[in-house]
Coordinates of C-alpha atoms in Angstrom, one line a residue:
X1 CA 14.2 -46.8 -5.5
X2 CA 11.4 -48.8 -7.3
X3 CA 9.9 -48.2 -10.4
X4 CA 6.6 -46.3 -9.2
X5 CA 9.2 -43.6 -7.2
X6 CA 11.2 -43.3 -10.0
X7 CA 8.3 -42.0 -11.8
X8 CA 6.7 -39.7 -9.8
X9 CA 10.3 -38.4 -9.0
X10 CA 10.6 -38.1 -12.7
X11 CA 7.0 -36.4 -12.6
X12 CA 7.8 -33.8 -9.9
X13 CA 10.9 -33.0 -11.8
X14 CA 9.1 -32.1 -14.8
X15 CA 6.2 -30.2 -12.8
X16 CA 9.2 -27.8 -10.9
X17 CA 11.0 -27.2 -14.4
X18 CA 7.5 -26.4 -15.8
X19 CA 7.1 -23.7 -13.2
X20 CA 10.5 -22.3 -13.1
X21 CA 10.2 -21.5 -17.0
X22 CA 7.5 -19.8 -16.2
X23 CA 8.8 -18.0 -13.7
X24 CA 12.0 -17.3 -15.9
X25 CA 9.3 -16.1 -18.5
X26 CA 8.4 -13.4 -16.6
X27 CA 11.8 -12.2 -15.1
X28 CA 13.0 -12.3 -18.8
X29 CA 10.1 -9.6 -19.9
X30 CA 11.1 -7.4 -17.3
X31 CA 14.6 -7.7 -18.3
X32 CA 15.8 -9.1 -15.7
X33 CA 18.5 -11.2 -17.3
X34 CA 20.4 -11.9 -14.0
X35 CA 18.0 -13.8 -12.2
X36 CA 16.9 -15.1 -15.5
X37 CA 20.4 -16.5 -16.5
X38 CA 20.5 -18.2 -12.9
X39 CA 17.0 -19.7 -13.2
X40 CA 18.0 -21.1 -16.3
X41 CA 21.2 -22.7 -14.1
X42 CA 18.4 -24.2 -12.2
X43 CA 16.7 -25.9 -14.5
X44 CA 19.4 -27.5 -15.9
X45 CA 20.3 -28.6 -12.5
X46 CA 16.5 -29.9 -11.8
X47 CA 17.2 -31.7 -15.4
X48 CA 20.6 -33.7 -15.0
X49 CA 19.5 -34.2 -11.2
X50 CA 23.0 -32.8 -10.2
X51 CA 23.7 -32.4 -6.6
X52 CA 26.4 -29.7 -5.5
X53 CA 28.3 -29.2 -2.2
X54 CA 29.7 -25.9 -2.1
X55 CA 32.9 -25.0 0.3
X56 CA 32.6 -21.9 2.0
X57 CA 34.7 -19.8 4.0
X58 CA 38.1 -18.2 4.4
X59 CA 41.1 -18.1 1.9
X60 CA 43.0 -19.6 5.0
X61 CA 40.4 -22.2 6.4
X62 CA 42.0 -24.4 4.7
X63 CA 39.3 -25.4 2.0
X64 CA 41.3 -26.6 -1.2
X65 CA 43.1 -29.1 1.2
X66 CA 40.2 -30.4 2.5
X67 CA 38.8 -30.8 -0.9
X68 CA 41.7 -32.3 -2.2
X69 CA 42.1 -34.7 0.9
X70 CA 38.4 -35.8 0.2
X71 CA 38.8 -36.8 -3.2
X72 CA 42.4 -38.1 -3.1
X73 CA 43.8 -36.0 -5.7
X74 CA 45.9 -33.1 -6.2
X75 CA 43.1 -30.8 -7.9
X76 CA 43.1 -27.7 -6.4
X77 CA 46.0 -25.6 -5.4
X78 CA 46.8 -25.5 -1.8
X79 CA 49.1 -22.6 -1.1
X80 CA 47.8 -19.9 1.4
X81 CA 46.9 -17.4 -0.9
X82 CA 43.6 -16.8 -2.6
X83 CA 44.6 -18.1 -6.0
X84 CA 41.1 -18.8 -7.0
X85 CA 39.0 -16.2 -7.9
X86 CA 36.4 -18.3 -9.7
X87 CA 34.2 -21.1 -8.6
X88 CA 35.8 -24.1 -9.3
X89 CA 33.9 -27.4 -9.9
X90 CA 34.7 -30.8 -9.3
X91 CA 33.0 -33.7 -10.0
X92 CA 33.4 -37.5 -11.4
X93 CA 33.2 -38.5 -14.6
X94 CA 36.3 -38.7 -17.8
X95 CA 39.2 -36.7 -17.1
X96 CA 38.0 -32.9 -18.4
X97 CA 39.2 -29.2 -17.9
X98 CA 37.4 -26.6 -18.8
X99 CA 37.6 -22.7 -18.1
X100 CA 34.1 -20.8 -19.1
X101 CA 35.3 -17.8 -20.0
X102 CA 33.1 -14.3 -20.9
X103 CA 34.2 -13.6 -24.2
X104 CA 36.0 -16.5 -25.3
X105 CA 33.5 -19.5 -24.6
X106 CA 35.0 -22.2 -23.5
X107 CA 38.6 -22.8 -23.0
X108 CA 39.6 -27.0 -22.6
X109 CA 42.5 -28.4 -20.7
X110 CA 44.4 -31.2 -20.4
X111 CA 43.6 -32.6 -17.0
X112 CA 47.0 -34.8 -17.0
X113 CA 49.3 -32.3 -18.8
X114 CA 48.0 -28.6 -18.4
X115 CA 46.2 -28.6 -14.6
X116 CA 48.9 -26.0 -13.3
X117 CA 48.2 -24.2 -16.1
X118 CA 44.2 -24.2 -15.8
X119 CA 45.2 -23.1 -11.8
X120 CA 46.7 -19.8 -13.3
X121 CA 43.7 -19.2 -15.1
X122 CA 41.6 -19.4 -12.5
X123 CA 43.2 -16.7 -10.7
X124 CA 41.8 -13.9 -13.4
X125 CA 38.5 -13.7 -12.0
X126 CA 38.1 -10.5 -14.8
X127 CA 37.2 -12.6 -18.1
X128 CA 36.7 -16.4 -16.0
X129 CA 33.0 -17.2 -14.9
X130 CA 33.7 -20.9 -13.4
X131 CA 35.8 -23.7 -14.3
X132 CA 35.1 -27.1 -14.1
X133 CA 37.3 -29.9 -13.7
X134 CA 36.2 -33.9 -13.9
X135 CA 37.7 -36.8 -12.5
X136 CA 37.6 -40.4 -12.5
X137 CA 36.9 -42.4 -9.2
X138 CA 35.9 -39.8 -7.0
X139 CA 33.3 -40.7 -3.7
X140 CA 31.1 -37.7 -5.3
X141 CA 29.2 -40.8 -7.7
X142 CA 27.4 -39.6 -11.4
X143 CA 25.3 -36.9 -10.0
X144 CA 27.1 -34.9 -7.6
X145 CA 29.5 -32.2 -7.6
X146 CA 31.9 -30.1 -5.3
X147 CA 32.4 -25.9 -5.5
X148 CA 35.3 -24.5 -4.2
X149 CA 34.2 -21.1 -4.0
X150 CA 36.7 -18.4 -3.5
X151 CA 37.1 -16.9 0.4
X152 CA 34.8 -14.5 1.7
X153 CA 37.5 -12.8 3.6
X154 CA 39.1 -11.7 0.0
X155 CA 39.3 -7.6 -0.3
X156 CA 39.0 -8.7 -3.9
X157 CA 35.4 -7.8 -5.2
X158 CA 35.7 -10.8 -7.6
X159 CA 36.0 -13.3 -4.8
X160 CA 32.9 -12.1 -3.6
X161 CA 31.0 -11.8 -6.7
X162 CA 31.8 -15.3 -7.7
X163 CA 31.0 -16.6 -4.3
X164 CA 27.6 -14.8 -4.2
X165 CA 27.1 -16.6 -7.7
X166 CA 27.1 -19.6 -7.3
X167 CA 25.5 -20.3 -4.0
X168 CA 22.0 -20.4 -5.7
X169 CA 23.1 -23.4 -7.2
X170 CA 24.8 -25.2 -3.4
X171 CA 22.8 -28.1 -2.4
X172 CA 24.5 -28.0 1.1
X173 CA 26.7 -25.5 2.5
X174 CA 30.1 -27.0 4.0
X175 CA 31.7 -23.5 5.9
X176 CA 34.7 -23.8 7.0
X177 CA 37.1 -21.7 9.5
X178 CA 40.5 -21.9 10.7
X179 CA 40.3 -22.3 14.2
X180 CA 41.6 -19.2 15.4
X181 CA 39.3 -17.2 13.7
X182 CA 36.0 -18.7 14.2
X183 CA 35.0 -15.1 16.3
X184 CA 35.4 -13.1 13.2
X185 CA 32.0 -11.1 12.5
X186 CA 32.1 -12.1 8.7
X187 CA 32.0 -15.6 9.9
X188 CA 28.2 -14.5 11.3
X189 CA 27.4 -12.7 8.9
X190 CA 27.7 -14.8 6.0
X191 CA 26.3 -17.7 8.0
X192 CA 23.2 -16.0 9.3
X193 CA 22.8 -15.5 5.4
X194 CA 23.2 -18.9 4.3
X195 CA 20.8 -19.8 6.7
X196 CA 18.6 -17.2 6.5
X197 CA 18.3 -18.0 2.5
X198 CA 17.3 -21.7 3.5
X199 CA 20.5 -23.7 2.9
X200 CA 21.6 -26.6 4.9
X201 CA 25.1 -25.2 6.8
X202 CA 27.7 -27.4 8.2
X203 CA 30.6 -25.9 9.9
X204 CA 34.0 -27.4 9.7
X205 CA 36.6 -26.0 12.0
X206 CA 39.7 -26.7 10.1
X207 CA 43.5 -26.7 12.0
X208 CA 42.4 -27.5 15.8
X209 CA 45.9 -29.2 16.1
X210 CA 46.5 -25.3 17.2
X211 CA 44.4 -25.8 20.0
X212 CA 46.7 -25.5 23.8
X213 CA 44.7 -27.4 26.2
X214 CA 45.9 -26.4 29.3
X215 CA 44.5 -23.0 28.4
X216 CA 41.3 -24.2 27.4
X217 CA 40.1 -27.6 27.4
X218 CA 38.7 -28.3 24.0
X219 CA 35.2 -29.3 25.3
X220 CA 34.8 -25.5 26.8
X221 CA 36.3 -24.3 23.2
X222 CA 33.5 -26.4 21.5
X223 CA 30.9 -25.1 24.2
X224 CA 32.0 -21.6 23.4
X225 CA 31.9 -22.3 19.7
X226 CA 28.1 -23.0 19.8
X227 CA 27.1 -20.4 22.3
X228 CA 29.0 -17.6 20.1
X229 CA 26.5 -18.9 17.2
X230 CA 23.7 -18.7 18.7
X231 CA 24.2 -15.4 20.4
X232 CA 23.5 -14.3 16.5
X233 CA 20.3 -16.5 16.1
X234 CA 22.5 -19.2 14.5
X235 CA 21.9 -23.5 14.3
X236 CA 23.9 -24.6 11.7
X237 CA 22.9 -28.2 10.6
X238 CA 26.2 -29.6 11.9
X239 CA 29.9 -29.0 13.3
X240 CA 33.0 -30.8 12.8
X241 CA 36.3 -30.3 14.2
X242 CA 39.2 -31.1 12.1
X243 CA 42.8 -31.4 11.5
X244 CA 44.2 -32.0 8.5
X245 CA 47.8 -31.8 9.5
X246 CA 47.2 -34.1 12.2
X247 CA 45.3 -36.7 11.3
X248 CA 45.5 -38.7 14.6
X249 CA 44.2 -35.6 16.7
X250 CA 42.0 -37.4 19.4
X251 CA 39.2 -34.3 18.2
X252 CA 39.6 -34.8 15.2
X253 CA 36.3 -35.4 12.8
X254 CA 37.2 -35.8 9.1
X255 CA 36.0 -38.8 9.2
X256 CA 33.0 -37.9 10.5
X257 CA 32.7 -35.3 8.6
X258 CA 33.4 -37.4 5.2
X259 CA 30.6 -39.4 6.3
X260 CA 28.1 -37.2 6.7
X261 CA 29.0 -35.9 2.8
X262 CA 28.4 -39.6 2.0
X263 CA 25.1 -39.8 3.7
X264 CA 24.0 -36.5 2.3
X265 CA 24.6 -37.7 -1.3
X266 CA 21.9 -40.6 -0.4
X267 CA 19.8 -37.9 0.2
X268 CA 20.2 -36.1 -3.3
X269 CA 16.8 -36.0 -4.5
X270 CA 15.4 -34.4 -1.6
X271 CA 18.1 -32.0 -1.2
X272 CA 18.0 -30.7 -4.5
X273 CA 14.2 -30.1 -4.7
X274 CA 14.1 -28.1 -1.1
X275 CA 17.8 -26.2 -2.2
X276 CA 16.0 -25.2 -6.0
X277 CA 13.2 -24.1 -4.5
X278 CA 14.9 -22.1 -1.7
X279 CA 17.1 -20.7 -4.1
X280 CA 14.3 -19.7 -6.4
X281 CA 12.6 -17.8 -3.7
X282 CA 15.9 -15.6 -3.1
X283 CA 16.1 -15.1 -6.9
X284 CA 12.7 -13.7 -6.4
X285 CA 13.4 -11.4 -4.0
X286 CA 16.7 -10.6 -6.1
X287 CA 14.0 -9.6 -9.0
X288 CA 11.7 -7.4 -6.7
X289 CA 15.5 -5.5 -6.0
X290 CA 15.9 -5.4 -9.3
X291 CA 12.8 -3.9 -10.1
X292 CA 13.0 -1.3 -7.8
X293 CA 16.6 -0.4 -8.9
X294 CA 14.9 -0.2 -12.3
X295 CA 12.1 2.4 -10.9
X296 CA 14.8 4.0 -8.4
X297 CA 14.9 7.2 -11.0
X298 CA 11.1 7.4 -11.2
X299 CA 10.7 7.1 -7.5
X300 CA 13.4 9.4 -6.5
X301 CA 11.9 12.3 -8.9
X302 CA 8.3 11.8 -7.2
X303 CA 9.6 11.6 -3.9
X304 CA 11.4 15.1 -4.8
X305 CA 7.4 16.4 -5.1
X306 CA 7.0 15.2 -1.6
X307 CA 7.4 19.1 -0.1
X308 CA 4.8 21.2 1.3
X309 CA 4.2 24.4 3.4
X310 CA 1.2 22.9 5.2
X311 CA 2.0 23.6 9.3
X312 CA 1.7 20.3 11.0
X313 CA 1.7 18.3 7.7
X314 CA 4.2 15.1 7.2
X315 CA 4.8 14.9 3.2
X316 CA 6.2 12.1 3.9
X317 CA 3.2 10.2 5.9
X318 CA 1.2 8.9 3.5
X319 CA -1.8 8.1 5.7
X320 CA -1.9 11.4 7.3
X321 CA -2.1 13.2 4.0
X322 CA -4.8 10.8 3.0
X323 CA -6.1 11.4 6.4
X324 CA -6.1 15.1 6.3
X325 CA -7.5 15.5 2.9
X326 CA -10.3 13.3 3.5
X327 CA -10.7 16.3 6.6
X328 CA -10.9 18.7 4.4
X329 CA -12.8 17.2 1.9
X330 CA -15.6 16.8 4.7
X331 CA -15.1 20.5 5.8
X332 CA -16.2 21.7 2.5
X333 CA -19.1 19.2 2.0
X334 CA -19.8 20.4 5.3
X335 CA -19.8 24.2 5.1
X336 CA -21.9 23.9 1.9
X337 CA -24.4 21.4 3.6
X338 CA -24.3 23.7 6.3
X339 CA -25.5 26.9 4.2
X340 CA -28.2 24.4 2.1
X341 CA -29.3 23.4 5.8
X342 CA -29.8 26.7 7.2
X343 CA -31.9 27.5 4.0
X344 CA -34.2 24.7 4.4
X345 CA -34.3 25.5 8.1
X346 CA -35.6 29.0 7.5
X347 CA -37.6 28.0 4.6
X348 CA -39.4 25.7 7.6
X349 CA -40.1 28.3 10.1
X350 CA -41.9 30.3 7.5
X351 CA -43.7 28.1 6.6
X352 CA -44.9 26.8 9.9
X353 CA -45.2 30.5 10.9
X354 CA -47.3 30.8 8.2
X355 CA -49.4 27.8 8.8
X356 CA -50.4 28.4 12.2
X357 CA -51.3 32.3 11.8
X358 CA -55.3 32.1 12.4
X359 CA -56.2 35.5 9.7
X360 CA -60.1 34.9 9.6
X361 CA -62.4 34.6 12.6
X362 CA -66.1 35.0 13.0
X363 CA -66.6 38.5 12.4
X364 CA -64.1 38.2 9.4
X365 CA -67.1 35.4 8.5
X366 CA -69.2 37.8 9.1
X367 CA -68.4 40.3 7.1
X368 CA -67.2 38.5 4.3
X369 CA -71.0 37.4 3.9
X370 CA -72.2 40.8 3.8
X371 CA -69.5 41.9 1.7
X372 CA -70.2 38.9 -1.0
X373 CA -73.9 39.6 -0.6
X374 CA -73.2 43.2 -1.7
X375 CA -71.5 42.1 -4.8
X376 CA -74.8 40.4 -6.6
X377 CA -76.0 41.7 -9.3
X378 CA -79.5 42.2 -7.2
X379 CA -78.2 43.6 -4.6
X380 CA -80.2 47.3 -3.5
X381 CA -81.0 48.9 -0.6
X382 CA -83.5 51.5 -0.4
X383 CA -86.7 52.7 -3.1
X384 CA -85.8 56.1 -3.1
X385 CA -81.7 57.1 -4.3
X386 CA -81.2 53.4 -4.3
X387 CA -78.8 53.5 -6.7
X388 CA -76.8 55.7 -4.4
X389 CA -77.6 54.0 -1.2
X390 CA -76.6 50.7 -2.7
X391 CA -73.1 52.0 -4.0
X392 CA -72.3 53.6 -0.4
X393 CA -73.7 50.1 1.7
X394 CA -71.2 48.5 -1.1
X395 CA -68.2 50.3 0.1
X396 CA -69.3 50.1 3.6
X397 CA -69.2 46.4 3.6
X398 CA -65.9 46.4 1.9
X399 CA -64.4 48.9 4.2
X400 CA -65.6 47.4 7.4
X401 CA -64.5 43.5 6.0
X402 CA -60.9 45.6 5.1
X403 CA -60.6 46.8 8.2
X404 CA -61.3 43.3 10.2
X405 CA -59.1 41.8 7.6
X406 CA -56.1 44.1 8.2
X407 CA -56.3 44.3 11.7
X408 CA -56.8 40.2 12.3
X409 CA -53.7 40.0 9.5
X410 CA -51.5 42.8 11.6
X411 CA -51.8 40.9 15.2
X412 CA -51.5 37.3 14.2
X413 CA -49.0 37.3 11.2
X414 CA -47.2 40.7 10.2
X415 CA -46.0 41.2 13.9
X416 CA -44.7 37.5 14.1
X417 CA -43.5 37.4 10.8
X418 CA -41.0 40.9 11.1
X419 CA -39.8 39.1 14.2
X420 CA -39.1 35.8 12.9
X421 CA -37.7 37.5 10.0
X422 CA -35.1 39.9 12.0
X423 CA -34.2 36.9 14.3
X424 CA -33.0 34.5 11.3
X425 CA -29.9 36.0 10.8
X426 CA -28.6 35.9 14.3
X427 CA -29.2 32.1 14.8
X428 CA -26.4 32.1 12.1
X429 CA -24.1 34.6 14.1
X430 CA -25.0 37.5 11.4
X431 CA -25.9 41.0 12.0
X432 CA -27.3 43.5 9.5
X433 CA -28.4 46.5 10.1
X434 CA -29.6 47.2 6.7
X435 CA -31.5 43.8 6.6
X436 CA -33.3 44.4 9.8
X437 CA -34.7 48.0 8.7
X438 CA -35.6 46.1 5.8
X439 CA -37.6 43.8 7.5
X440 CA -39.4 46.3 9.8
X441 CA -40.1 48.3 6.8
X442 CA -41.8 45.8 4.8
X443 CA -45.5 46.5 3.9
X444 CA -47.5 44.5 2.4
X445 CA -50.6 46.5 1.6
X446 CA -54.1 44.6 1.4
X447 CA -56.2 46.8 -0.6
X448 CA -59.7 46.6 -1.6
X449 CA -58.7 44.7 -5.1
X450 CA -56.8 42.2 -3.7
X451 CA -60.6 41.5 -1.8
X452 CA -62.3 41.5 -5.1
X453 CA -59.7 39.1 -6.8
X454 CA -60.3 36.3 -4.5
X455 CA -64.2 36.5 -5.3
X456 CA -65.0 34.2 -7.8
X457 CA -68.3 34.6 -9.8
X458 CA -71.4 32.9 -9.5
X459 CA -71.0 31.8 -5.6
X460 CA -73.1 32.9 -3.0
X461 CA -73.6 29.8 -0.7
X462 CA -73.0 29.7 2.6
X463 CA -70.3 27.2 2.0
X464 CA -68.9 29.7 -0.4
X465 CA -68.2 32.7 2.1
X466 CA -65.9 29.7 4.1
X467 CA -64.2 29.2 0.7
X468 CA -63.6 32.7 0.5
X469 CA -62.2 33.3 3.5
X470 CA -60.0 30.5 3.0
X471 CA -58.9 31.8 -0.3
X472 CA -58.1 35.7 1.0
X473 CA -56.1 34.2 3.9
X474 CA -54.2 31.8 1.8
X475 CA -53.8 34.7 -1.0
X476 CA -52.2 37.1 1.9
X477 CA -49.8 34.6 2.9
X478 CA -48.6 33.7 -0.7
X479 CA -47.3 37.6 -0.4
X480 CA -45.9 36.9 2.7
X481 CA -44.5 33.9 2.1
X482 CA -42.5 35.5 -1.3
X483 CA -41.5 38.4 0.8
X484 CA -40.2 36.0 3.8
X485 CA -38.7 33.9 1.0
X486 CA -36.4 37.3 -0.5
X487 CA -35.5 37.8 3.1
X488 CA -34.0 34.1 3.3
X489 CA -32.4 34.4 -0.2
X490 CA -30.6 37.7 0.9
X491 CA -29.6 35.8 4.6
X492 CA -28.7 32.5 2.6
X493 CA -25.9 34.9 0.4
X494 CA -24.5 36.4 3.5
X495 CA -24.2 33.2 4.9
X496 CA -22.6 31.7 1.7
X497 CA -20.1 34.7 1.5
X498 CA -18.9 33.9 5.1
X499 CA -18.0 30.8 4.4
X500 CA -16.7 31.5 1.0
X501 CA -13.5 32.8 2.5
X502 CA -13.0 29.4 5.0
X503 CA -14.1 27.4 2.1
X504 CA -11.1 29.0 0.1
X505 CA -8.6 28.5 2.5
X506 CA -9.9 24.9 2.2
X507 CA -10.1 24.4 -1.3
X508 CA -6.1 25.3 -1.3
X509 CA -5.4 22.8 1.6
X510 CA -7.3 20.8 -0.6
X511 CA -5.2 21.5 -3.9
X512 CA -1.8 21.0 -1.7
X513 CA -3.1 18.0 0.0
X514 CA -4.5 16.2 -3.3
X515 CA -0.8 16.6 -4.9
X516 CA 0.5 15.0 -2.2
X517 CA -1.8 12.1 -2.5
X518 CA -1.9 11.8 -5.6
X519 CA 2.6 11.4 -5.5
X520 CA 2.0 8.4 -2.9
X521 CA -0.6 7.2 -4.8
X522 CA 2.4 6.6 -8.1
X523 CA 4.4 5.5 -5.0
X524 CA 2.3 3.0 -3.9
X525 CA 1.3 1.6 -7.9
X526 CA 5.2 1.2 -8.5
X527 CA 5.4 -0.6 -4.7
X528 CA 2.2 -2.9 -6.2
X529 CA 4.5 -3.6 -9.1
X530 CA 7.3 -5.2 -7.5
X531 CA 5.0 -6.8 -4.9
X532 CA 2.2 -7.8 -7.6
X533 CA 5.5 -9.7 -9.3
X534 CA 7.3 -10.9 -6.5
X535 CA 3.5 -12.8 -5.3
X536 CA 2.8 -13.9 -8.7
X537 CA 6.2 -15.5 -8.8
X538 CA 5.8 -17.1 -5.4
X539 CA 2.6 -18.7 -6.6
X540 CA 3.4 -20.2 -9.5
X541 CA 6.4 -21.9 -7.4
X542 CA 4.1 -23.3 -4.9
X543 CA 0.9 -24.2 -6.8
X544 CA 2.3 -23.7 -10.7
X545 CA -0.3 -21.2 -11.1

């Protein structure tokens, strides 16, 4: 590696710890000090550059032998039980023992003296969170390490725990099986997760000196091997078959295998910037779990309000109560539209009834003229009596002008209007008795002073009389037209109480539906929570931001 790679690999290095603090940052003030504590794992890993093959697999694969046989030392105990209940770590560098403990810190060893010792401790996998042992002149190099993580077969809890624990910080994934129990379902299991999380996966097939060939020959064994893997979705990166116990098997791959740990160490830098970033994005999925652990008790007691009476109503569906009450909402905006419609409507008809009844024609004209002319102050008829002949011609032309009046106002407008009035209601589906003998008793009484209040003073133009008959015409259907307007009023009421009744039965879906909503609504804000956090998170890892 030149000079220029070693500094931008030295520049990347800094940019990813950047944005893991960050993301740490934020785990820590939601208290998630898990994920935090593992993040901070990770960084120190990013830091020192340290690369770390973790063995995987069951407490009879074989693993601590293979480990042991790899690095040419007696480190780990071999004996078929699952002594180790801790992660154990291995890696080059002065002779060093060390047991992290939980409440003790850390307990040191002598590797030369007290390693059976330091193998008892690692069986108490109570008050032991990993132990680390170093070793001189092992093929691992300065930055690289081994796990021996304990088998994930165990019925212990521990075993499991510590395994899950440290596999955020495995580089590469070495599982191993024994080879008569590479069919077991936990063997799929926790390899679909190991891939599924992104982590390189090699399977090593440990002990095929147990294979019998002449009841199957080993190539069909291998074939079924890989078909049973990928009948669960399954391509692991590699597989080896080995034998420890015979080294000389013709199948055997140790050496293989051993060489491709080799190679992978030349690939450290990559490895350990695709593994921290893989195992960041689990940890980030870890923290949206934890978060929603953390709101379970909130979320349980809102999804306890999730009940309802409502026929035909999910209160679980959160788009059909949204749904509904968006129905209802419009039902009620509707009914009232409705009523304010059917006002305006009638309002209309009025007044186009009123606007197209003719009231004055030419003898209306006519006598309007005389009856204007009658009204000056000069007016007279007659030398002898005038006096009385005048008054009496004066109340003829009134009389004759309020009888052409009344008649033209009876055929062309009170007729229409008591028929437009009675027929209102029924367009609406309402009947009314009391409302129609209303109607078809209404009077409107054109007297010989409503005549004389239309007259204004002075005029006596031809022009005039026009005006005039303009004006009494107009003046008639003002009185109409408030009449007509009651009548509406008192239909607009009925038509209002009518729907008053639906519009309840409404307004209570409404109440009910609304509750609902408003429950998946505090659903759905602690959902954006954990998702708001789980994106934020993801972003800074990708762009830092």
């Amino acid at each position: 590696m030149n000079s220029n790679q070693t500094v931008e690999l030295a520049r990347e290095s800094r940019s990813l710890v950047a944005r893991l603090e960050s993301i740490q940052n934020q785990m820590h003030r939601e208290n998630d000090q898990q994920q935090s504590d593992k993040l901070t794992q990770l960084i120190d890993k990013v830091n020192t550059g340290e690369m770390s093959i973790a063995f995987c697999g069951h407490f009879s694969a074989g693993k601590s032998t293979m480990i042991n046989t790899l690095l040419g030392a007696e480190l780990l105990p071999s004996n078929p039980i699952p002594t180790s209940a801790n992660v154990v770590k291995i890696k080059s560098g002065e002779p060093a023992a060390r047991a992290y403990t939980r409440h003790h810190g850390v307990v040191t060893f002598d590797p030369t003296t007290e390693i059976d010792k330091l193998k008892k401790y690692a069986v108490d996998g109570d008050t032991i969170d990993w132990v680390e042992i170093q070793y001189q002149d092992l093929f691992l190099g300065e930055h690289a390490s081994l796990m021996d993580t304990p088998g994930i077969d165990s019925t212990d809890a521990a075993h499991k725990i510590a395994t899950e624990s440290a596999l955020h910080l495995a580089d590469v994934v070495i599982y191993m099986m024994d080879y008569n129990h590479v069919q077991a379902e936990e063997n799929f299991n926790f390899t679909k997760t190991l891939k599924d999380r992104g982590k390189p996966v090699y399977l090593v097939i440990n002990m095929i000196d147990k294979h019998v060939d002449f009841e199957l020959d080993f190539d069909s064994y291998k074939e079924s091997v890989e078909e049973s893997f990928a009948t669960w979705n399954i391509v692991p990166d590699g597989i080896f078959y080995t034998s420890l116990a015979e080294p000389d098997h013709p199948e055997n791959q140790y050496e293989e295998f051993k060489a491709k740990l080799v190679q992978l160490l030349t690939e450290r830098e990559e490895l350990i910037e695709d593994s921290v970033k893989q195992s960041v994005l689990y940890l980030i999925e870890e923290h949206a779990r934890f978060l929603s652990r953390q709101q379970q008790d909130q979320r349980e007691a809102l999804e306890g309000q999730l009940v309802t009476d409502m026929e035909n109503v999910d209160p679980y569906d959160a788009k059909s109560i949204s749904d509904n009450l968006q129905e209802v909402h419009a039902k009620l905006s509707e009914n009232v539209a409705q009523v304010e419609a059917a006002k305006t409507n009638m309002e209309k008809e009025l007044q186009s009834l009123l606007e197209n009844a003719r009231l004055t024609y030419y003898s209306t004209n006519e006598a309007a003229e005389k009856y204007l002319e009658s009204r000056k102050p000069n007016f007279k008829v007659g030398f002898l009596f005038a006096g009385k002949k005048t008054e009496e011609e004066r109340a003829q032309r009134l009389e004759t002008l309020l009888a052409d009046f009344r008649e033209k106002v009876a055929s062309n407008l009170d007729w229409h209007f008591k028929d437009l009035m009675s027929k209102l209601p029924e367009a609406y589906g309402l009947r009314d008795d009391e409302y129609n003998k209303a109607v078809h008793a209404t009077t409107i009484e054109i007297t010989p002073d409503f005549l004389a209040a239309q007259v204004k003073e002075g005029a006596g133009s031809s022009e005039y009389v026009m005006n005039y008959c303009k004006d009494i015409s107009n003046g008639i259907k003002a009185e109409y037209r408030r009449v007509g307007l009651d009548f509406i009023e008192t239909i607009h009421k009925q038509l209002a109480n009518r729907l008053e009744m639906e519009n309840n039965r409404y307004r209570e879906q409404q109440e009910k539906l609304s509750k609902l909503h408003s429950v998946h609504k505090q659903l759905q804000k602690l959902s954006e929570r954990e998702q708001a956090a789980t994106e934020s998170m993801r972003s800074i890892l990708a762009t830092g931001e």
